[in-house]
JSON list of C-alpha atoms in Angstrom, two decimals:
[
{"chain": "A", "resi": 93, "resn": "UNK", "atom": "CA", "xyz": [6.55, -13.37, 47.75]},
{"chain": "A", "resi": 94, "resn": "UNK", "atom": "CA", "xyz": [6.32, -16.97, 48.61]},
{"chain": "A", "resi": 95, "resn": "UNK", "atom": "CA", "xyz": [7.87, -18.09, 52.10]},
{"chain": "A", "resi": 96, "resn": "UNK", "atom": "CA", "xyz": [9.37, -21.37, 53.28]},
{"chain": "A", "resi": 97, "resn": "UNK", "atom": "CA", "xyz": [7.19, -22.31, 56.07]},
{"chain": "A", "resi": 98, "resn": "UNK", "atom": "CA", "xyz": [7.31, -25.19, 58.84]},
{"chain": "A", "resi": 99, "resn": "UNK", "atom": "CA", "xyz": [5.42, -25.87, 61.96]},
{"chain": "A", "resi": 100, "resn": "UNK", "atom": "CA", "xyz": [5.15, -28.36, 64.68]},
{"chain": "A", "resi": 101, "resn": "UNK", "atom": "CA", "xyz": [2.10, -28.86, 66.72]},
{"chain": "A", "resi": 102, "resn": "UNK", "atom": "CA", "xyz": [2.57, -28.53, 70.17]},
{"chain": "A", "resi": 103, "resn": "UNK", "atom": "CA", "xyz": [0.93, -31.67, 71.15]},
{"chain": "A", "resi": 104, "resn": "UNK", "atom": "CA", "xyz": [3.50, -32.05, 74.17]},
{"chain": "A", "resi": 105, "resn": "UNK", "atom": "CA", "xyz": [1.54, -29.50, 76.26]},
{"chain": "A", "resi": 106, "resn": "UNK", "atom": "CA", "xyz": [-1.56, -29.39, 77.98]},
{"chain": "A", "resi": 107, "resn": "UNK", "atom": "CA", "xyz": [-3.48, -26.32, 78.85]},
{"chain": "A", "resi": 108, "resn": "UNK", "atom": "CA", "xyz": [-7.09, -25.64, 80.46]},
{"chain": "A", "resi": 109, "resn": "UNK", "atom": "CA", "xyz": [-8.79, -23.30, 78.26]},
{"chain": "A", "resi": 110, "resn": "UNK", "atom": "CA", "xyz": [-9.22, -20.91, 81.15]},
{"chain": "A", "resi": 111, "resn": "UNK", "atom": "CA", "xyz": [-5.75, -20.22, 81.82]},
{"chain": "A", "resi": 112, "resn": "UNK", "atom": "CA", "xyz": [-5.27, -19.66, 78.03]},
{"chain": "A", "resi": 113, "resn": "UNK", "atom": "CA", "xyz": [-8.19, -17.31, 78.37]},
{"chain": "A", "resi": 114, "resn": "UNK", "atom": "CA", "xyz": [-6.93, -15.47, 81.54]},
{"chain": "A", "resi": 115, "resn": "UNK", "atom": "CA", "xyz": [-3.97, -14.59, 78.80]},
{"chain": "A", "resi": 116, "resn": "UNK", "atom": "CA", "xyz": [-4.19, -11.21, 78.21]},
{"chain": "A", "resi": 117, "resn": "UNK", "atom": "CA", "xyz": [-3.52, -9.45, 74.77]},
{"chain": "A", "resi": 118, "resn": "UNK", "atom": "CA", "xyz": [-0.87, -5.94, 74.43]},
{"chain": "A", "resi": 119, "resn": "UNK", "atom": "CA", "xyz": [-3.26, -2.95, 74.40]},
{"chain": "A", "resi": 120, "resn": "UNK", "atom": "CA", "xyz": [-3.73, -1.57, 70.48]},
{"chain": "A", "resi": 121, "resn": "UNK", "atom": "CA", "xyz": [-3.13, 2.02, 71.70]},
{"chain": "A", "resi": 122, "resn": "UNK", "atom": "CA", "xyz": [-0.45, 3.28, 73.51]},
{"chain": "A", "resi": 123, "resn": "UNK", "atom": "CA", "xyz": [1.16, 0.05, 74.72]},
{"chain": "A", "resi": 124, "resn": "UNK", "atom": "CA", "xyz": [5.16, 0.41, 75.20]},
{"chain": "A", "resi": 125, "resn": "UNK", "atom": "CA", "xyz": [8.15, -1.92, 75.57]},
{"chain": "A", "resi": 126, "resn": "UNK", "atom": "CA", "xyz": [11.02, 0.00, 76.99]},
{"chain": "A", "resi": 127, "resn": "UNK", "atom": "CA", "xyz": [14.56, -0.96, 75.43]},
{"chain": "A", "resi": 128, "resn": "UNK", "atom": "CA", "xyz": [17.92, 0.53, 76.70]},
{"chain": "A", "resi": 129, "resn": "UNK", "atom": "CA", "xyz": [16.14, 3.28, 78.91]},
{"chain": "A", "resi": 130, "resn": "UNK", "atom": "CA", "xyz": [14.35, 4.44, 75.71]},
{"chain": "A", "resi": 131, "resn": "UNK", "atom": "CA", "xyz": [10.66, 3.83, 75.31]},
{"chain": "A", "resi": 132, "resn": "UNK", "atom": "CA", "xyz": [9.03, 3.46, 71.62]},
{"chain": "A", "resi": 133, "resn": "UNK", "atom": "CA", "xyz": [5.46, 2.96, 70.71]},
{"chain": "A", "resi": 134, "resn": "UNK", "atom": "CA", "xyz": [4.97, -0.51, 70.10]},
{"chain": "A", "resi": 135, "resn": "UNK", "atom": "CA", "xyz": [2.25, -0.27, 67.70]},
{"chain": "A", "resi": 136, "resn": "UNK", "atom": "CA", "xyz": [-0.91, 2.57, 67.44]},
{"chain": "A", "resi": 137, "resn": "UNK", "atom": "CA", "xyz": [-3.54, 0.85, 64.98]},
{"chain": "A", "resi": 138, "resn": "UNK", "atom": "CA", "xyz": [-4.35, -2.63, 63.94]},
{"chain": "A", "resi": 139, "resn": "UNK", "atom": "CA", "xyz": [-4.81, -3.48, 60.50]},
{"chain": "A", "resi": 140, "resn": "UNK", "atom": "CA", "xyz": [-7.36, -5.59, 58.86]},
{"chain": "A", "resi": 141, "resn": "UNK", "atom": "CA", "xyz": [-5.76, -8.28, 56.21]},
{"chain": "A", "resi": 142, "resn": "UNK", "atom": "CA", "xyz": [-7.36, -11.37, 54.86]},
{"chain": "A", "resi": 143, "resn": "UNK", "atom": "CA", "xyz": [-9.78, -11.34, 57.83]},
{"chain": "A", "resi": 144, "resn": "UNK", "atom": "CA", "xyz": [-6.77, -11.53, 60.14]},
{"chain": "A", "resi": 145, "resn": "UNK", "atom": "CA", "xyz": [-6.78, -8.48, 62.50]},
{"chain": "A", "resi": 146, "resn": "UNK", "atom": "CA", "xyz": [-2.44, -7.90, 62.52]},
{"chain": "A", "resi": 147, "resn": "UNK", "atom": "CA", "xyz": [-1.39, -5.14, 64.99]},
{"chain": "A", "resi": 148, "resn": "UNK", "atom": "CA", "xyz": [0.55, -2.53, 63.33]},
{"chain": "A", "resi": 149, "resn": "UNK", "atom": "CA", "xyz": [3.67, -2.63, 65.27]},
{"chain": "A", "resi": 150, "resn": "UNK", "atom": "CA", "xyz": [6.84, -0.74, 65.18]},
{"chain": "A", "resi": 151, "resn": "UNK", "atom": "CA", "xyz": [9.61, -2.74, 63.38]},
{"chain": "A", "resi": 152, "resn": "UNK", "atom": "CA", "xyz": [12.54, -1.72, 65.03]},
{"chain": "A", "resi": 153, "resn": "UNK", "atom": "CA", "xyz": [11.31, -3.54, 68.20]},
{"chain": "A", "resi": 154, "resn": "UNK", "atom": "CA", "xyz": [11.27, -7.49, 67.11]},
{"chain": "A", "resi": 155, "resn": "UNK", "atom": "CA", "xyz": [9.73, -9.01, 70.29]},
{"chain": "A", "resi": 156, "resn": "UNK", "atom": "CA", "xyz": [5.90, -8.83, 70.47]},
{"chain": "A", "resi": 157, "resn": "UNK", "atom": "CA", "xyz": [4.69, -10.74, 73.41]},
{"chain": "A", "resi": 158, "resn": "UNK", "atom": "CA", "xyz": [1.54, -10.31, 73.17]},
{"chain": "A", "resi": 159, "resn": "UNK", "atom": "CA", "xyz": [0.55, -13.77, 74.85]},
{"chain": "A", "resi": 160, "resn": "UNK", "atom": "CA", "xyz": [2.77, -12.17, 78.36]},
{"chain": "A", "resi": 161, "resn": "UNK", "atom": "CA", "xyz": [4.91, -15.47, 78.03]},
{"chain": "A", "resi": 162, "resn": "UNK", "atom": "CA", "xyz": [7.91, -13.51, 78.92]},
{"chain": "A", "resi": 163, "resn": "UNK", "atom": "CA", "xyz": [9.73, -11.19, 82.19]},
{"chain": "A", "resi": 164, "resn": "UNK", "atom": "CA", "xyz": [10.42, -7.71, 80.83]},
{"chain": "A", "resi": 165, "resn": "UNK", "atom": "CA", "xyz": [14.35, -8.97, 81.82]},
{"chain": "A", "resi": 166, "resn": "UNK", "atom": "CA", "xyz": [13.73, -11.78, 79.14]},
{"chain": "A", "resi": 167, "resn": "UNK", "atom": "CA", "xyz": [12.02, -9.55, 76.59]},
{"chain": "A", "resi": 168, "resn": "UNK", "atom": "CA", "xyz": [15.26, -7.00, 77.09]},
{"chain": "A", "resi": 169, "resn": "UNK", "atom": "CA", "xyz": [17.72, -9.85, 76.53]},
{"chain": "A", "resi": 170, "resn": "UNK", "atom": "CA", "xyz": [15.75, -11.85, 73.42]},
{"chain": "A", "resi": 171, "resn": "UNK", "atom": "CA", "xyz": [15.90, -8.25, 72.25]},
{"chain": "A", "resi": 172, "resn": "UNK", "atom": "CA", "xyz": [19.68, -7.48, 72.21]},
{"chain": "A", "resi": 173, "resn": "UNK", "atom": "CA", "xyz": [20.15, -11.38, 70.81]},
{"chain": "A", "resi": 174, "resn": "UNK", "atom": "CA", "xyz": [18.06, -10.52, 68.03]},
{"chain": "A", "resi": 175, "resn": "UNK", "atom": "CA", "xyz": [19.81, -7.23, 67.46]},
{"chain": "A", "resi": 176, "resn": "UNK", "atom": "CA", "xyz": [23.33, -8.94, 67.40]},
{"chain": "A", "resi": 177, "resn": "UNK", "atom": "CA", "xyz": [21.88, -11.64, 64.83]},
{"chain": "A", "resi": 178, "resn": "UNK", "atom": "CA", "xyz": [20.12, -8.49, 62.51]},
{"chain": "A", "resi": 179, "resn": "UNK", "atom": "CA", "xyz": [23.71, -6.82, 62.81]},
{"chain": "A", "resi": 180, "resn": "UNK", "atom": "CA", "xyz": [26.10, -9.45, 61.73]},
{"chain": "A", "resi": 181, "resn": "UNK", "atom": "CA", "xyz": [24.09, -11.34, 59.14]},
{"chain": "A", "resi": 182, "resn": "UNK", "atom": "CA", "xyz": [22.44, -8.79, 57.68]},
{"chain": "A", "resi": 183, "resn": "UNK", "atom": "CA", "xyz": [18.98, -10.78, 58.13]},
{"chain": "A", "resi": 184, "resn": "UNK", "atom": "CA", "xyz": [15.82, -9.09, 60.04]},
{"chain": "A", "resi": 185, "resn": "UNK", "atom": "CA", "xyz": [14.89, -11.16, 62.75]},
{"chain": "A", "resi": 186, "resn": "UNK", "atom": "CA", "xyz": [11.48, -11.12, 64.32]},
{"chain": "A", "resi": 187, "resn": "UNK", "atom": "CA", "xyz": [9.56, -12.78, 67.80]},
{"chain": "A", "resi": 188, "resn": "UNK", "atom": "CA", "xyz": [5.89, -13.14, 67.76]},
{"chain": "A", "resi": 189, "resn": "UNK", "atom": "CA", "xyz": [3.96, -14.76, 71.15]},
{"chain": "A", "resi": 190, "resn": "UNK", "atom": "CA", "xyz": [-0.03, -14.92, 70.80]},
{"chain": "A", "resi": 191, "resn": "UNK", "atom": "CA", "xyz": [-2.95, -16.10, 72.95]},
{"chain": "A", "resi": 192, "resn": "UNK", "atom": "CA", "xyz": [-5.57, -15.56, 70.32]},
{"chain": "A", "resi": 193, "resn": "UNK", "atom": "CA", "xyz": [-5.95, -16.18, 66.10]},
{"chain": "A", "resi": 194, "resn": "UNK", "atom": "CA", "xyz": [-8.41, -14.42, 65.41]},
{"chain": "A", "resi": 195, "resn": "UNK", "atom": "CA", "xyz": [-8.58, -16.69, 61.95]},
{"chain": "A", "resi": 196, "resn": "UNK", "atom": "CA", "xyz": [-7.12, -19.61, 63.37]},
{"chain": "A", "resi": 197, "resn": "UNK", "atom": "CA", "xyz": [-4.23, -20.56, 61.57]},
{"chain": "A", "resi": 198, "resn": "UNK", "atom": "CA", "xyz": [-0.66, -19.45, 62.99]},
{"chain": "A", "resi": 199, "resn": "UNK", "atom": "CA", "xyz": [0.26, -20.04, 58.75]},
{"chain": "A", "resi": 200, "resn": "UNK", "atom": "CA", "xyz": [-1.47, -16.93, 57.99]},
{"chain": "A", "resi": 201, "resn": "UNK", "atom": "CA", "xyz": [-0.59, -14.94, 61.05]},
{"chain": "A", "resi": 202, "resn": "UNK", "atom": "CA", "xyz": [2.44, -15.33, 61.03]},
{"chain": "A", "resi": 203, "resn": "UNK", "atom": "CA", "xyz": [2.84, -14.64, 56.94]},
{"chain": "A", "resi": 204, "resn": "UNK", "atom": "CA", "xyz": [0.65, -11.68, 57.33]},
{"chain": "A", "resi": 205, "resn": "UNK", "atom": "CA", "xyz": [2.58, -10.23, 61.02]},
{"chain": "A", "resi": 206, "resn": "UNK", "atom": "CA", "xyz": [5.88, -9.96, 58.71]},
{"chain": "A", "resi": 207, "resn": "UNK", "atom": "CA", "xyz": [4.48, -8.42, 55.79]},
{"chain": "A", "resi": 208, "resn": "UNK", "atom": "CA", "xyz": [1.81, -6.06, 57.02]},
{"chain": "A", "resi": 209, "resn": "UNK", "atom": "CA", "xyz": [4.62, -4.66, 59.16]},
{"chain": "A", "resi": 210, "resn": "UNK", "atom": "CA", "xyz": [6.80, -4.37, 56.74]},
{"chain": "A", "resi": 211, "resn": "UNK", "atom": "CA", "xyz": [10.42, -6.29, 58.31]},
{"chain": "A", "resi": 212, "resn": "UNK", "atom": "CA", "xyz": [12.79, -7.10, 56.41]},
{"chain": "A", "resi": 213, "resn": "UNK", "atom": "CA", "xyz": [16.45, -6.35, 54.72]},
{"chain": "A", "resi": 214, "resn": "UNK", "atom": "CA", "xyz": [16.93, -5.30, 51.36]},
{"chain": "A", "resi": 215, "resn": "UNK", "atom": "CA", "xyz": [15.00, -5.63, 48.53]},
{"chain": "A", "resi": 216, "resn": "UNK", "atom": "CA", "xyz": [13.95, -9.24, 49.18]},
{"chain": "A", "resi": 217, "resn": "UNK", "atom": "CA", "xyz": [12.66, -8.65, 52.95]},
{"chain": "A", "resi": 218, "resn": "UNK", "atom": "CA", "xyz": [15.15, -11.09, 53.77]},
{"chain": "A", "resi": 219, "resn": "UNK", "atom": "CA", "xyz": [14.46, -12.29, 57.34]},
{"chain": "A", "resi": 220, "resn": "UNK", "atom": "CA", "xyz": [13.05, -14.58, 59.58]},
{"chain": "A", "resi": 221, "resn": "UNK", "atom": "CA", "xyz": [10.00, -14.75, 62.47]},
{"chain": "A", "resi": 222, "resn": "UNK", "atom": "CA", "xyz": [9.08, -17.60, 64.87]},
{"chain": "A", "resi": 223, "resn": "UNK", "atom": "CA", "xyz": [5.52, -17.66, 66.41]},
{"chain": "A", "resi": 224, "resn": "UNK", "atom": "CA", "xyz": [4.44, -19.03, 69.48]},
{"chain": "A", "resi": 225, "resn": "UNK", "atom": "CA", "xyz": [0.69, -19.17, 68.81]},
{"chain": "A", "resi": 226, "resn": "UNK", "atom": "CA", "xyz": [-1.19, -20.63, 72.15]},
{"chain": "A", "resi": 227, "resn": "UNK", "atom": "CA", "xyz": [-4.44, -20.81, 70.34]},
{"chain": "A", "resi": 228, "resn": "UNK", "atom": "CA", "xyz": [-3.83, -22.62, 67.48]},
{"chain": "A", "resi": 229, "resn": "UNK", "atom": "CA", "xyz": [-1.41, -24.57, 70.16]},
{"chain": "A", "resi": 230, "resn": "UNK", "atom": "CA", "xyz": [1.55, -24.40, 67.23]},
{"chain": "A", "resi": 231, "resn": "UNK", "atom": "CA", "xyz": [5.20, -22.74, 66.68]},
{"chain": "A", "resi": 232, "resn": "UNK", "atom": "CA", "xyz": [6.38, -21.46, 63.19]},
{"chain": "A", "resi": 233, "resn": "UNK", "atom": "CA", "xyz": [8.62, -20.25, 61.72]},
{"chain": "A", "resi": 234, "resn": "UNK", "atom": "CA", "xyz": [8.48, -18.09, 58.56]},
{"chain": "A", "resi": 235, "resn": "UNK", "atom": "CA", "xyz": [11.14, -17.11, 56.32]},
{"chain": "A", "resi": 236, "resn": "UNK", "atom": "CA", "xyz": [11.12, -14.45, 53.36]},
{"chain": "A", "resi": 237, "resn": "UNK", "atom": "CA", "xyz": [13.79, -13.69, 50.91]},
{"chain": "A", "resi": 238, "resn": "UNK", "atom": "CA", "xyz": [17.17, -15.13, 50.61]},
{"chain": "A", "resi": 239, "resn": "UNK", "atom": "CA", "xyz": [15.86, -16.40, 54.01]},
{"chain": "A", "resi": 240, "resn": "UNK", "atom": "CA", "xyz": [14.06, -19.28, 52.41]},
{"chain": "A", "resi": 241, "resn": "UNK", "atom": "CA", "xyz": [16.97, -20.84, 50.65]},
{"chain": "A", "resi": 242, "resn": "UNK", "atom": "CA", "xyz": [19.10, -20.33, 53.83]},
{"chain": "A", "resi": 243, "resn": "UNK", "atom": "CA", "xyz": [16.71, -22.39, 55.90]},
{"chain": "A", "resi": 244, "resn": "UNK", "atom": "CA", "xyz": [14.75, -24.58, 53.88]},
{"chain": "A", "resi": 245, "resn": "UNK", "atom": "CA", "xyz": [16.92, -27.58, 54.76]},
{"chain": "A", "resi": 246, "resn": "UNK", "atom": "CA", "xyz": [17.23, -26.92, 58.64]},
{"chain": "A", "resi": 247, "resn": "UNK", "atom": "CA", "xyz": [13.54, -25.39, 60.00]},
{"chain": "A", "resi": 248, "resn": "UNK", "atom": "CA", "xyz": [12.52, -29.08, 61.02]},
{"chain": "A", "resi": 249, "resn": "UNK", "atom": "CA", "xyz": [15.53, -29.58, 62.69]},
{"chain": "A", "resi": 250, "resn": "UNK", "atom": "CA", "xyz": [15.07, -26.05, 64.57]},
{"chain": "A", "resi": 251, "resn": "UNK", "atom": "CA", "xyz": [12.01, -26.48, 66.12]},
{"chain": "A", "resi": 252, "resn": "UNK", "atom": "CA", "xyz": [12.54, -30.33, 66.73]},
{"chain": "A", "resi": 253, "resn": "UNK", "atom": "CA", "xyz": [16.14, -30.22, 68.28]},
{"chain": "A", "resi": 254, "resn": "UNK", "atom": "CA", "xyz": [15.73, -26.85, 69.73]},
{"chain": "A", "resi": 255, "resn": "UNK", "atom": "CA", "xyz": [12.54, -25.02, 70.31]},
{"chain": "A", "resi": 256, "resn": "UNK", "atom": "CA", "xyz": [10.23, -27.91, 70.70]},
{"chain": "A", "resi": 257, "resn": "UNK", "atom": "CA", "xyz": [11.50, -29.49, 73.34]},
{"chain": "A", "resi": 258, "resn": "UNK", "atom": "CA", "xyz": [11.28, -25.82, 76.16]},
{"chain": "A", "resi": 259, "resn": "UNK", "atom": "CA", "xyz": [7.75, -25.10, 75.05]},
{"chain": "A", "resi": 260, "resn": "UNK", "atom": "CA", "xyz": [6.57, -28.80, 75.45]},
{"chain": "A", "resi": 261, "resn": "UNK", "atom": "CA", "xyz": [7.99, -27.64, 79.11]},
{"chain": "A", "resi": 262, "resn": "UNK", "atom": "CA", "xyz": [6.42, -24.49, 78.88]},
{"chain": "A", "resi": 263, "resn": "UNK", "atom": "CA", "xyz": [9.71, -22.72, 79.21]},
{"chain": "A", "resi": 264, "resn": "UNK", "atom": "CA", "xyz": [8.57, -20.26, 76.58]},
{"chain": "A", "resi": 265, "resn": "UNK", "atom": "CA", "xyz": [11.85, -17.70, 76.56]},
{"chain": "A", "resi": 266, "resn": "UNK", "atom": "CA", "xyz": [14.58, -20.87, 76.72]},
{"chain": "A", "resi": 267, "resn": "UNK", "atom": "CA", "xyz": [12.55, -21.76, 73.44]},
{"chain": "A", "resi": 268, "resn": "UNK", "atom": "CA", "xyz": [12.87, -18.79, 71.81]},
{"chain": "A", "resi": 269, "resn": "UNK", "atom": "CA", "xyz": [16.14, -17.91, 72.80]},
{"chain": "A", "resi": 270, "resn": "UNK", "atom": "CA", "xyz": [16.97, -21.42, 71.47]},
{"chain": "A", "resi": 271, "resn": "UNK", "atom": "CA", "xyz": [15.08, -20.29, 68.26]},
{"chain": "A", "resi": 272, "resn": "UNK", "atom": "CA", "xyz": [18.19, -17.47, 67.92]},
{"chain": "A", "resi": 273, "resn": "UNK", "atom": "CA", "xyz": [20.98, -19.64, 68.81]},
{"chain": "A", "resi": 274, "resn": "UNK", "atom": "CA", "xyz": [19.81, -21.95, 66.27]},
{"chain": "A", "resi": 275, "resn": "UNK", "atom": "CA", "xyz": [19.14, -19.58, 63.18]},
{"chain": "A", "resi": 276, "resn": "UNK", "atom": "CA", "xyz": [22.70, -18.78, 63.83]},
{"chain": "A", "resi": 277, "resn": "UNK", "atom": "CA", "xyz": [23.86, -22.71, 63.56]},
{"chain": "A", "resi": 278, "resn": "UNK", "atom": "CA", "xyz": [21.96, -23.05, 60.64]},
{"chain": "A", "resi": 279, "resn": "UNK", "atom": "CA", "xyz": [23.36, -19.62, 58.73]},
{"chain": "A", "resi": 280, "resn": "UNK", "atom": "CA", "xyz": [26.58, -20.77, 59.47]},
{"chain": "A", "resi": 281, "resn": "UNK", "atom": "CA", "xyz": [26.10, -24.41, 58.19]},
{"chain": "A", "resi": 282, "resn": "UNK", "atom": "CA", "xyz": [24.41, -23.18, 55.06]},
{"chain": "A", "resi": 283, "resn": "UNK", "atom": "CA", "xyz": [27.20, -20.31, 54.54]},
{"chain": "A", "resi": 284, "resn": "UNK", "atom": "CA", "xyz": [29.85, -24.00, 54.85]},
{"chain": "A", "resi": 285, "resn": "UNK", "atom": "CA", "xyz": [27.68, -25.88, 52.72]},
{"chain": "A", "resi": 286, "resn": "UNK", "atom": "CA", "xyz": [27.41, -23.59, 49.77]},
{"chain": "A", "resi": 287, "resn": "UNK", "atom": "CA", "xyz": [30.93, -22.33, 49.79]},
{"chain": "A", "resi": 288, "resn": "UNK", "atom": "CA", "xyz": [31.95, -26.24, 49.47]},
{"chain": "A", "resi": 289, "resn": "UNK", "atom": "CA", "xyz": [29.62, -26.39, 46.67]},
{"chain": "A", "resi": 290, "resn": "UNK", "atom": "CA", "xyz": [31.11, -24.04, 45.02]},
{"chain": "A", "resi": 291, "resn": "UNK", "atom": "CA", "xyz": [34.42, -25.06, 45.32]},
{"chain": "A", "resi": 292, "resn": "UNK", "atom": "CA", "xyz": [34.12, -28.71, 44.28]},
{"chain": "A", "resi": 293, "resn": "UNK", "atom": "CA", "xyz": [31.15, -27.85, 41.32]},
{"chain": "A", "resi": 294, "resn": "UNK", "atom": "CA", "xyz": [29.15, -30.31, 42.66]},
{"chain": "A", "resi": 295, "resn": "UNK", "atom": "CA", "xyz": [25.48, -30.50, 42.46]},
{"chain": "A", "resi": 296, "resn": "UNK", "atom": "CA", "xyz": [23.46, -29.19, 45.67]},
{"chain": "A", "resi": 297, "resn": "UNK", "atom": "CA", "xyz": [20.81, -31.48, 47.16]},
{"chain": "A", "resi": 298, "resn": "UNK", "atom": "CA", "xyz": [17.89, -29.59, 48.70]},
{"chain": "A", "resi": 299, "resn": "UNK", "atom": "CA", "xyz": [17.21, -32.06, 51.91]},
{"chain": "A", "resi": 300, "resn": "UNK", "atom": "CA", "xyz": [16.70, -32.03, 55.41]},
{"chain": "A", "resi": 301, "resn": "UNK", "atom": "CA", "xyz": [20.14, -31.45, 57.65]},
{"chain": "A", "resi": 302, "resn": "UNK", "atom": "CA", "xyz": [20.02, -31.91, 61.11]},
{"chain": "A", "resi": 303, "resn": "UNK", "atom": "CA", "xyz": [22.20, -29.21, 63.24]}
]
């Protein structure tokens, strides 16, 4: 299925290479994230796509930190956000952090994160999954679905207005929390937009809104 994607290099940040090495990556066996006192497998093999190793992850969690950029506190809390966002708009809603691309392009990762672990709402996948990718030094984000006509317009305007701006400041949770509050702006706007549409039969312009 083809996805709407955007991304923004993070030339705002600098980074020796041997902090970004000192980074470690979530264990492929047996690693946990513990959620309301309950403890799930995060993810048990890794599977091989496009010459992109993608860990096989449990969907039900959302927030895979794999580069250790956030407290367990803000993993708990990104996760309950993104639970609340899942549960009202009916949209799947997904978190990615990495310190190493294998293949060296966040595009791919992040395409092949969401599909290989099969998120997504209906029978369209419809969702949504920002990547923090301090390799490739970029953020995405990746839609699928009735996602892509949701956001099309307002992705640039996401990461420039709201995401950008904490990770050039390496304030990597207050980025993706802003990544939340934001797909919920845009939903909204887009929700406004079409309804008026509708009601006046005028023509819609695909273009760039800033929220």
């Amino acid at each position: 299925m083809k996805k709407k994607i955007k991304y923004i290099f993070l030339t705002g940040i600098i980074v020796l290479f041997t902090v970004c090495e000192s980074f470690c990556m979530a264990d492929t066996v047996n690693n946990t994230i513990t959620y309301n006192n309950q403890i799930n497998t995060t993810y048990s093999n890794d599977v091989t796509t496009a010459n992109i190793t993608i860990p096989n992850v449990d969907s039900s969690l959302k927030v895979y930190d794999y580069a250790d950029l956030f407290t367990r506190e803000e993993e708990e809390l990104l996760y309950e956000d993104v639970s609340k966002f899942i549960e009202k708009y009916n949209m799947d809603m997904v978190i990615v952090t990495i310190n190493k691309n294998p293949n060296l392009s966040a595009k791919k990762y992040a395409d092949s994160f969401y599909d290989t672990n099969n998120f997504g709402v209906g029978t369209q996948n419809d969702g949504i999954l920002y990547l923090i990718d301090m390799d490739t030094r970029n953020i995405w984000i990746t839609t699928t679905g009735s996602a892509i006509k949701t956001y099309e317009m307002y992705i640039d305007s996401m990461l420039d207005n709201y995401c950008y701006k904490y990770i050039t400041k390496e304030q990597y949770y207050e980025s993706a929390d802003a990544f939340v509050k934001a797909s919920e702006i845009a939903y909204k706007k887009h929700k406004k937009f079409t309804q008026f549409y509708l009601n006046t039969k005028r023509t819609f312009k695909h273009e760039k809104i800033y929220i």
